[in-house]
mmCIF file of C-alpha atoms in Angstrom:
data_model
loop_
_atom_site.group_PDB
_atom_site.id
_atom_site.type_symbol
_atom_site.label_atom_id
_atom_site.label_comp_id
_atom_site.label_asym_id
_atom_site.label_seq_id
_atom_site.Cartn_x
_atom_site.Cartn_y
_atom_site.Cartn_z
ATOM 1 C CA UNK H 12 130.518 110.367 49.290
ATOM 2 C CA UNK H 13 127.477 108.177 49.767
ATOM 3 C CA UNK H 14 124.336 108.063 51.880
ATOM 4 C CA UNK H 15 123.407 104.512 52.874
ATOM 5 C CA UNK H 16 119.983 104.073 54.440
ATOM 6 C CA UNK H 17 120.142 101.373 57.117
ATOM 7 C CA UNK H 18 116.589 101.853 58.385
ATOM 8 C CA UNK H 19 113.742 103.749 56.750
ATOM 9 C CA UNK H 20 110.621 102.813 58.725
ATOM 10 C CA UNK H 21 108.531 104.872 61.114
ATOM 11 C CA UNK H 22 107.889 104.014 64.750
ATOM 12 C CA UNK H 23 108.350 100.248 64.819
ATOM 13 C CA UNK H 24 110.269 97.805 62.628
ATOM 14 C CA UNK H 25 108.423 95.865 59.948
ATOM 15 C CA UNK H 26 109.398 92.994 57.665
ATOM 16 C CA UNK H 27 110.168 95.504 54.926
ATOM 17 C CA UNK H 28 111.761 98.342 56.891
ATOM 18 C CA UNK H 29 113.871 98.665 60.021
ATOM 19 C CA UNK H 30 113.637 101.821 62.120
ATOM 20 C CA UNK H 31 115.683 104.954 61.505
ATOM 21 C CA UNK H 32 119.382 104.948 60.792
ATOM 22 C CA UNK H 33 121.434 106.512 58.028
ATOM 23 C CA UNK H 34 125.162 106.271 57.294
ATOM 24 C CA UNK H 35 127.232 108.884 55.490
ATOM 25 C CA UNK H 36 130.275 107.097 54.053
ATOM 26 C CA UNK H 37 133.162 109.260 52.839
ATOM 27 C CA UNK H 38 135.861 107.409 50.870
ATOM 28 C CA UNK H 39 137.424 110.765 49.939
ATOM 29 C CA UNK H 40 138.041 111.338 53.659
ATOM 30 C CA UNK H 41 139.781 108.034 54.394
ATOM 31 C CA UNK H 42 136.494 106.172 54.709
ATOM 32 C CA UNK H 43 135.286 108.254 57.643
ATOM 33 C CA UNK H 44 131.659 107.357 58.395
ATOM 34 C CA UNK H 45 128.968 109.280 60.242
ATOM 35 C CA UNK H 46 125.665 107.856 61.480
ATOM 36 C CA UNK H 47 122.423 109.789 61.737
ATOM 37 C CA UNK H 48 120.074 108.184 64.257
ATOM 38 C CA UNK H 49 120.537 104.678 65.537
ATOM 39 C CA UNK H 50 117.269 102.815 65.898
ATOM 40 C CA UNK H 51 116.860 99.289 67.212
ATOM 41 C CA UNK H 52 118.907 96.656 65.293
ATOM 42 C CA UNK H 53 121.091 99.199 63.524
ATOM 43 C CA UNK H 54 124.119 96.996 64.133
ATOM 44 C CA UNK H 55 122.295 94.075 62.489
ATOM 45 C CA UNK H 56 121.731 96.264 59.424
ATOM 46 C CA UNK H 57 125.402 97.253 59.439
ATOM 47 C CA UNK H 58 126.357 93.577 59.146
ATOM 48 C CA UNK H 59 124.505 93.449 55.813
ATOM 49 C CA UNK H 60 126.124 96.549 54.332
ATOM 50 C CA UNK H 61 129.586 98.084 53.735
ATOM 51 C CA UNK H 62 129.762 99.966 57.021
ATOM 52 C CA UNK H 63 132.582 99.347 59.507
ATOM 53 C CA UNK H 64 131.953 100.208 63.138
ATOM 54 C CA UNK H 65 135.592 101.209 63.570
ATOM 55 C CA UNK H 66 135.252 103.805 60.813
ATOM 56 C CA UNK H 67 132.309 105.523 62.506
ATOM 57 C CA UNK H 68 133.680 108.675 64.130
ATOM 58 C CA UNK H 69 130.479 110.630 64.750
ATOM 59 C CA UNK H 70 126.849 109.771 65.478
ATOM 60 C CA UNK H 71 124.159 112.456 65.231
ATOM 61 C CA UNK H 72 120.876 111.765 67.012
ATOM 62 C CA UNK H 73 117.909 113.876 65.911
ATOM 63 C CA UNK H 74 115.702 113.155 68.935
ATOM 64 C CA UNK H 75 115.218 110.715 71.776
ATOM 65 C CA UNK H 76 112.242 108.660 70.612
ATOM 66 C CA UNK H 77 113.028 104.967 70.844
ATOM 67 C CA UNK H 78 112.927 104.261 67.117
ATOM 68 C CA UNK H 79 115.871 106.650 66.762
ATOM 69 C CA UNK H 80 118.066 105.660 69.743
ATOM 70 C CA UNK H 81 117.357 102.123 70.961
ATOM 71 C CA UNK H 82 120.176 100.733 68.809
ATOM 72 C CA UNK H 83 122.771 103.132 70.171
ATOM 73 C CA UNK H 84 123.998 101.151 73.227
ATOM 74 C CA UNK H 85 124.550 98.086 71.062
ATOM 75 C CA UNK H 86 126.515 99.997 68.441
ATOM 76 C CA UNK H 87 128.691 101.667 71.086
ATOM 77 C CA UNK H 88 129.415 98.354 72.798
ATOM 78 C CA UNK H 89 130.059 96.357 69.632
ATOM 79 C CA UNK H 90 132.419 99.028 68.326
ATOM 80 C CA UNK H 91 134.527 98.450 71.431
ATOM 81 C CA UNK H 92 134.208 94.646 71.331
ATOM 82 C CA UNK H 93 135.561 94.715 67.773
ATOM 83 C CA UNK H 94 138.690 96.449 69.015
ATOM 84 C CA UNK H 95 138.138 100.031 67.897
ATOM 85 C CA UNK H 96 140.261 102.510 69.836
ATOM 86 C CA UNK H 97 139.710 105.672 67.794
ATOM 87 C CA UNK H 98 137.568 108.411 69.372
ATOM 88 C CA UNK H 99 133.820 108.626 68.803
ATOM 89 C CA UNK H 100 131.572 111.629 69.405
ATOM 90 C CA UNK H 101 127.798 111.394 69.775
ATOM 91 C CA UNK H 102 125.613 114.477 69.289
ATOM 92 C CA UNK H 103 121.962 114.935 70.186
ATOM 93 C CA UNK H 104 119.384 116.638 72.398
ATOM 94 C CA UNK H 105 119.627 117.146 76.125
ATOM 95 C CA UNK H 106 119.065 113.827 77.883
ATOM 96 C CA UNK H 107 121.296 111.894 75.483
ATOM 97 C CA UNK H 108 124.177 111.822 77.961
ATOM 98 C CA UNK H 109 121.990 110.341 80.693
ATOM 99 C CA UNK H 110 120.602 107.690 78.318
ATOM 100 C CA UNK H 111 124.067 106.564 77.226
ATOM 101 C CA UNK H 112 125.663 106.658 80.668
ATOM 102 C CA UNK H 113 122.847 104.695 82.310
ATOM 103 C CA UNK H 114 122.886 102.081 79.534
ATOM 104 C CA UNK H 115 126.657 101.648 79.751
ATOM 105 C CA UNK H 116 126.740 101.549 83.566
ATOM 106 C CA UNK H 117 123.758 99.217 83.952
ATOM 107 C CA UNK H 118 125.122 96.750 81.403
ATOM 108 C CA UNK H 119 128.694 97.062 82.739
ATOM 109 C CA UNK H 120 129.887 97.874 79.217
ATOM 110 C CA UNK H 121 133.486 99.068 79.068
ATOM 111 C CA UNK H 122 134.497 101.140 76.054
ATOM 112 C CA UNK H 123 138.136 100.886 75.044
ATOM 113 C CA UNK H 124 137.884 104.061 72.971
ATOM 114 C CA UNK H 125 137.318 107.689 74.100
ATOM 115 C CA UNK H 126 133.614 108.591 73.902
ATOM 116 C CA UNK H 127 132.490 112.226 73.881
ATOM 117 C CA UNK H 128 128.833 113.218 74.216
ATOM 118 C CA UNK H 129 127.754 116.635 72.953
ATOM 119 C CA UNK H 130 124.227 117.748 73.780
ATOM 120 C CA UNK H 131 123.297 120.206 71.050
ATOM 121 C CA UNK H 132 121.023 123.237 71.083
ATOM 122 C CA UNK H 133 119.177 125.288 68.500
ATOM 123 C CA UNK H 134 121.576 127.388 66.431
ATOM 124 C CA UNK H 135 124.753 125.488 67.309
ATOM 125 C CA UNK H 136 127.431 125.619 64.624
ATOM 126 C CA UNK H 137 129.990 122.837 64.815
ATOM 127 C CA UNK H 138 133.202 122.465 62.807
ATOM 128 C CA UNK H 139 133.452 118.711 62.383
ATOM 129 C CA UNK H 140 135.912 117.142 59.962
ATOM 130 C CA UNK H 141 135.328 118.449 56.431
ATOM 131 C CA UNK H 142 131.959 119.972 57.355
ATOM 132 C CA UNK H 143 130.445 122.868 59.177
ATOM 133 C CA UNK H 144 127.360 121.410 60.857
ATOM 134 C CA UNK H 145 124.460 123.718 61.663
ATOM 135 C CA UNK H 146 121.850 122.537 64.157
ATOM 136 C CA UNK H 147 118.227 123.610 63.729
ATOM 137 C CA UNK H 148 115.244 122.834 65.942
ATOM 138 C CA UNK H 149 112.264 121.147 64.287
ATOM 139 C CA UNK H 150 108.618 120.708 65.355
ATOM 140 C CA UNK H 151 108.023 117.244 66.787
ATOM 141 C CA UNK H 152 106.515 117.598 70.253
ATOM 142 C CA UNK H 153 109.804 116.726 71.963
ATOM 143 C CA UNK H 154 113.135 118.420 71.232
ATOM 144 C CA UNK H 155 114.121 117.306 67.741
ATOM 145 C CA UNK H 156 116.828 118.637 65.467
ATOM 146 C CA UNK H 157 117.891 118.711 61.863
ATOM 147 C CA UNK H 158 121.501 118.900 60.737
ATOM 148 C CA UNK H 159 122.834 120.922 57.813
ATOM 149 C CA UNK H 160 126.254 119.794 56.619
ATOM 150 C CA UNK H 161 128.237 122.308 54.557
ATOM 151 C CA UNK H 162 131.426 120.848 53.103
ATOM 152 C CA UNK H 163 134.522 123.006 52.790
ATOM 153 C CA UNK H 164 135.232 124.462 49.366
ATOM 154 C CA UNK H 165 137.395 122.110 47.311
ATOM 155 C CA UNK H 166 140.494 123.493 45.615
ATOM 156 C CA UNK H 167 140.427 123.483 41.831
ATOM 157 C CA UNK H 168 141.867 120.526 39.953
ATOM 158 C CA UNK H 169 144.909 120.827 37.698
ATOM 159 C CA UNK H 170 143.906 121.591 34.088
ATOM 160 C CA UNK H 171 145.750 118.692 32.490
ATOM 161 C CA UNK H 172 144.262 119.324 29.038
ATOM 162 C CA UNK H 173 145.571 122.900 28.970
ATOM 163 C CA UNK H 174 149.001 121.757 30.114
ATOM 164 C CA UNK H 175 149.156 119.158 27.364
ATOM 165 C CA UNK H 176 147.874 121.606 24.753
ATOM 166 C CA UNK H 177 150.743 123.968 25.600
ATOM 167 C CA UNK H 178 153.312 121.192 25.473
ATOM 168 C CA UNK H 179 154.083 121.211 29.176
ATOM 169 C CA UNK H 180 155.280 117.699 30.018
ATOM 170 C CA UNK H 181 154.366 115.915 33.211
ATOM 171 C CA UNK H 182 156.888 115.820 36.003
ATOM 172 C CA UNK H 183 157.598 116.995 39.546
ATOM 173 C CA UNK H 184 156.774 120.560 38.488
ATOM 174 C CA UNK H 185 153.100 119.558 38.194
ATOM 175 C CA UNK H 186 152.895 119.594 41.981
ATOM 176 C CA UNK H 187 154.241 123.145 42.105
ATOM 177 C CA UNK H 188 151.841 124.207 39.366
ATOM 178 C CA UNK H 189 148.973 122.663 41.350
ATOM 179 C CA UNK H 190 150.058 124.807 44.308
ATOM 180 C CA UNK H 191 149.738 127.921 42.116
ATOM 181 C CA UNK H 192 153.427 128.722 42.184
ATOM 182 C CA UNK H 193 155.465 130.449 39.488
ATOM 183 C CA UNK H 194 157.370 127.607 37.836
ATOM 184 C CA UNK H 195 160.396 127.520 35.529
ATOM 185 C CA UNK H 196 159.968 124.616 33.095
ATOM 186 C CA UNK H 197 162.831 122.424 31.818
ATOM 187 C CA UNK H 198 162.730 124.319 28.484
ATOM 188 C CA UNK H 199 163.162 127.655 30.246
ATOM 189 C CA UNK H 200 159.601 128.906 30.038
ATOM 190 C CA UNK H 201 158.253 130.592 33.160
ATOM 191 C CA UNK H 202 154.561 130.019 33.874
ATOM 192 C CA UNK H 203 152.116 131.053 36.558
ATOM 193 C CA UNK H 204 150.603 127.955 38.118
ATOM 194 C CA UNK H 205 147.364 129.823 38.843
ATOM 195 C CA UNK H 206 146.689 129.867 35.092
ATOM 196 C CA UNK H 207 146.468 126.066 35.009
ATOM 197 C CA UNK H 208 144.078 125.406 37.863
ATOM 198 C CA UNK H 209 140.335 124.996 37.480
ATOM 199 C CA UNK H 210 138.117 127.254 39.626
ATOM 200 C CA UNK H 211 137.461 126.038 43.185
ATOM 201 C CA UNK H 212 134.638 123.536 43.523
ATOM 202 C CA UNK H 213 131.889 124.487 45.986
ATOM 203 C CA UNK H 214 131.476 122.097 48.892
ATOM 204 C CA UNK H 215 128.455 119.833 48.986
ATOM 205 C CA UNK H 216 125.484 120.564 51.222
ATOM 206 C CA UNK H 217 123.399 117.899 52.934
ATOM 207 C CA UNK H 218 120.322 118.511 55.058
ATOM 208 C CA UNK H 219 119.349 115.542 57.244
ATOM 209 C CA UNK H 220 116.251 116.213 59.276
ATOM 210 C CA UNK H 221 114.587 114.390 62.128
ATOM 211 C CA UNK H 222 110.841 113.873 62.527
ATOM 212 C CA UNK H 223 108.880 117.075 62.130
ATOM 213 C CA UNK H 224 105.767 118.886 61.126
ATOM 214 C CA UNK H 225 106.297 121.550 58.441
ATOM 215 C CA UNK H 226 108.309 124.352 60.002
ATOM 216 C CA UNK H 227 110.312 127.308 58.635
ATOM 217 C CA UNK H 228 113.528 126.021 60.213
ATOM 218 C CA UNK H 229 113.407 122.965 57.942
ATOM 219 C CA UNK H 230 113.556 125.214 54.901
ATOM 220 C CA UNK H 231 116.427 127.190 56.395
ATOM 221 C CA UNK H 232 118.444 124.026 56.978
ATOM 222 C CA UNK H 233 117.705 122.784 53.454
ATOM 223 C CA UNK H 234 118.534 125.989 51.546
ATOM 224 C CA UNK H 235 120.259 125.043 48.261
ATOM 225 C CA UNK H 236 121.084 121.590 49.610
ATOM 226 C CA UNK H 237 122.479 119.062 47.176
ATOM 227 C CA UNK H 238 120.256 116.561 48.944
ATOM 228 C CA UNK H 239 117.530 116.866 51.561
ATOM 229 C CA UNK H 240 116.585 113.820 53.637
ATOM 230 C CA UNK H 241 113.085 114.382 54.998
ATOM 231 C CA UNK H 242 110.580 112.206 56.806
ATOM 232 C CA UNK H 243 107.378 111.140 54.999
ATOM 233 C CA UNK H 244 105.315 109.322 57.600
ATOM 234 C CA UNK H 245 102.011 110.181 55.943
ATOM 235 C CA UNK H 246 100.638 110.477 52.420
ATOM 236 C CA UNK H 247 98.769 113.187 50.556
ATOM 237 C CA UNK H 248 95.410 113.938 52.129
ATOM 238 C CA UNK H 249 96.556 112.879 55.610
ATOM 239 C CA UNK H 250 97.621 116.343 56.720
ATOM 240 C CA UNK H 251 95.404 116.338 59.814
ATOM 241 C CA UNK H 252 96.879 113.037 61.003
ATOM 242 C CA UNK H 253 100.383 114.305 60.308
ATOM 243 C CA UNK H 254 99.775 117.488 62.278
ATOM 244 C CA UNK H 255 98.216 115.617 65.192
ATOM 245 C CA UNK H 256 101.200 113.250 65.456
ATOM 246 C CA UNK H 257 103.935 115.829 64.741
ATOM 247 C CA UNK H 258 104.915 114.413 61.358
ATOM 248 C CA UNK H 259 104.835 115.351 57.670
ATOM 249 C CA UNK H 260 103.241 114.049 54.498
ATOM 250 C CA UNK H 261 105.127 113.324 51.303
ATOM 251 C CA UNK H 262 103.697 116.483 49.745
ATOM 252 C CA UNK H 263 104.735 118.610 52.713
ATOM 253 C CA UNK H 264 108.266 117.239 52.478
ATOM 254 C CA UNK H 265 108.310 118.043 48.762
ATOM 255 C CA UNK H 266 107.153 121.579 49.536
ATOM 256 C CA UNK H 267 110.114 122.050 51.884
ATOM 257 C CA UNK H 268 112.482 120.893 49.137
ATOM 258 C CA UNK H 269 110.879 123.227 46.582
ATOM 259 C CA UNK H 270 110.859 126.282 48.838
ATOM 260 C CA UNK H 271 114.455 125.648 49.867
ATOM 261 C CA UNK H 272 115.662 125.273 46.262
ATOM 262 C CA UNK H 273 117.152 121.898 47.114
ATOM 263 C CA UNK H 274 118.547 119.845 44.248
ATOM 264 C CA UNK H 275 117.227 116.466 45.394
ATOM 265 C CA UNK H 276 114.853 115.046 48.005
ATOM 266 C CA UNK H 277 114.902 111.618 49.603
ATOM 267 C CA UNK H 278 111.831 110.534 51.543
ATOM 268 C CA UNK H 279 112.313 108.240 54.534
ATOM 269 C CA UNK H 280 110.580 107.313 57.831
ATOM 270 C CA UNK H 281 107.819 105.584 55.866
ATOM 271 C CA UNK H 282 104.870 104.266 57.867
ATOM 272 C CA UNK H 283 104.201 100.521 57.801
ATOM 273 C CA UNK H 284 100.630 101.381 56.742
ATOM 274 C CA UNK H 285 102.052 101.839 53.241
ATOM 275 C CA UNK H 286 102.692 98.635 51.326
ATOM 276 C CA UNK H 287 105.214 98.470 48.495
ATOM 277 C CA UNK H 288 102.495 99.087 45.919
ATOM 278 C CA UNK H 289 101.594 102.332 47.723
ATOM 279 C CA UNK H 290 105.055 103.785 47.241
ATOM 280 C CA UNK H 291 104.363 104.625 43.603
ATOM 281 C CA UNK H 292 101.489 106.868 44.666
ATOM 282 C CA UNK H 293 103.532 108.500 47.429
ATOM 283 C CA UNK H 294 106.185 109.299 44.864
ATOM 284 C CA UNK H 295 103.695 110.637 42.315
ATOM 285 C CA UNK H 296 102.051 112.849 44.919
ATOM 286 C CA UNK H 297 105.394 114.298 45.999
ATOM 287 C CA UNK H 298 106.420 114.856 42.373
ATOM 288 C CA UNK H 299 103.429 117.106 41.783
ATOM 289 C CA UNK H 300 105.356 119.626 43.892
ATOM 290 C CA UNK H 301 109.026 118.659 43.456
ATOM 291 C CA UNK H 302 110.224 116.381 40.680
ATOM 292 C CA UNK H 303 113.706 115.329 41.885
ATOM 293 C CA UNK H 304 112.446 113.019 44.630
ATOM 294 C CA UNK H 305 113.124 109.397 45.554
ATOM 295 C CA UNK H 306 111.752 107.138 48.279
ATOM 296 C CA UNK H 307 114.408 105.356 50.307
ATOM 297 C CA UNK H 308 114.244 101.700 51.296
ATOM 298 C CA UNK H 309 116.558 99.784 53.598
ATOM 299 C CA UNK H 310 119.842 99.446 51.743
ATOM 300 C CA UNK H 311 119.118 102.402 49.427
ATOM 301 C CA UNK H 312 122.306 104.184 48.389
ATOM 302 C CA UNK H 313 122.659 107.723 47.104
ATOM 303 C CA UNK H 314 125.927 109.132 45.792
ATOM 304 C CA UNK H 315 126.813 112.811 45.897
#
């Protein structure tokens, strides 16, 4: 499972960063891919990276500011033009349906695949694919949401080393052992398959938040997350600016990660006011609060 950052800039595109879009690519689930936000030129970014439009089954929009949705009509249309016929569901705040329908009708864009639009609300819990998705409202001046993805618990793997140590040869009975059944071996021994299975593996947790000022709901969404993706529009010492414009600083994002006991933090939505040489300081400032932090750039990949 991999997070691929297609756009990591704030507000408007720059030469270094496109506006917001993030892909979650899941090879373990037949390559299913989910997008989070879809800013202008997202489909151009997709052309440069290992993302297939036909594999995208869900798109989650955090809020309706242009730098998070202006690329959506193009992605929806191009997915159809490329021949995709599998269903696609788009999630986001109220008003998303109107935006999509007007764009499709005005441009006379026909979609050959079924498109569902789900306008989410605070506290929604959605069972989507391998995840339970919890929707939490953030603090951004207009309705803006964060998404907590809780993967289903994974069944324990077969303890091959223990089987070998006890002289149990491989064969069709391995499948029955993996299922926890009582199995009679070729040599007559009877074993309990449950004794040869590792404990279940907890599902992974991802918290992907939209633009926001510090708010308790962000910490709730990020509780014990394996990775938290949080905006960092401003730097340390710019708290007043961040508050005035409904955003966060790198230190505030790090504080959310620390208070939520997250395992890792990725900063994104970086203002164009920060040049590449400034990123080192942003990182250092965040690390004074939370050490396991990275700053995303366009094309940045993070494996879980």
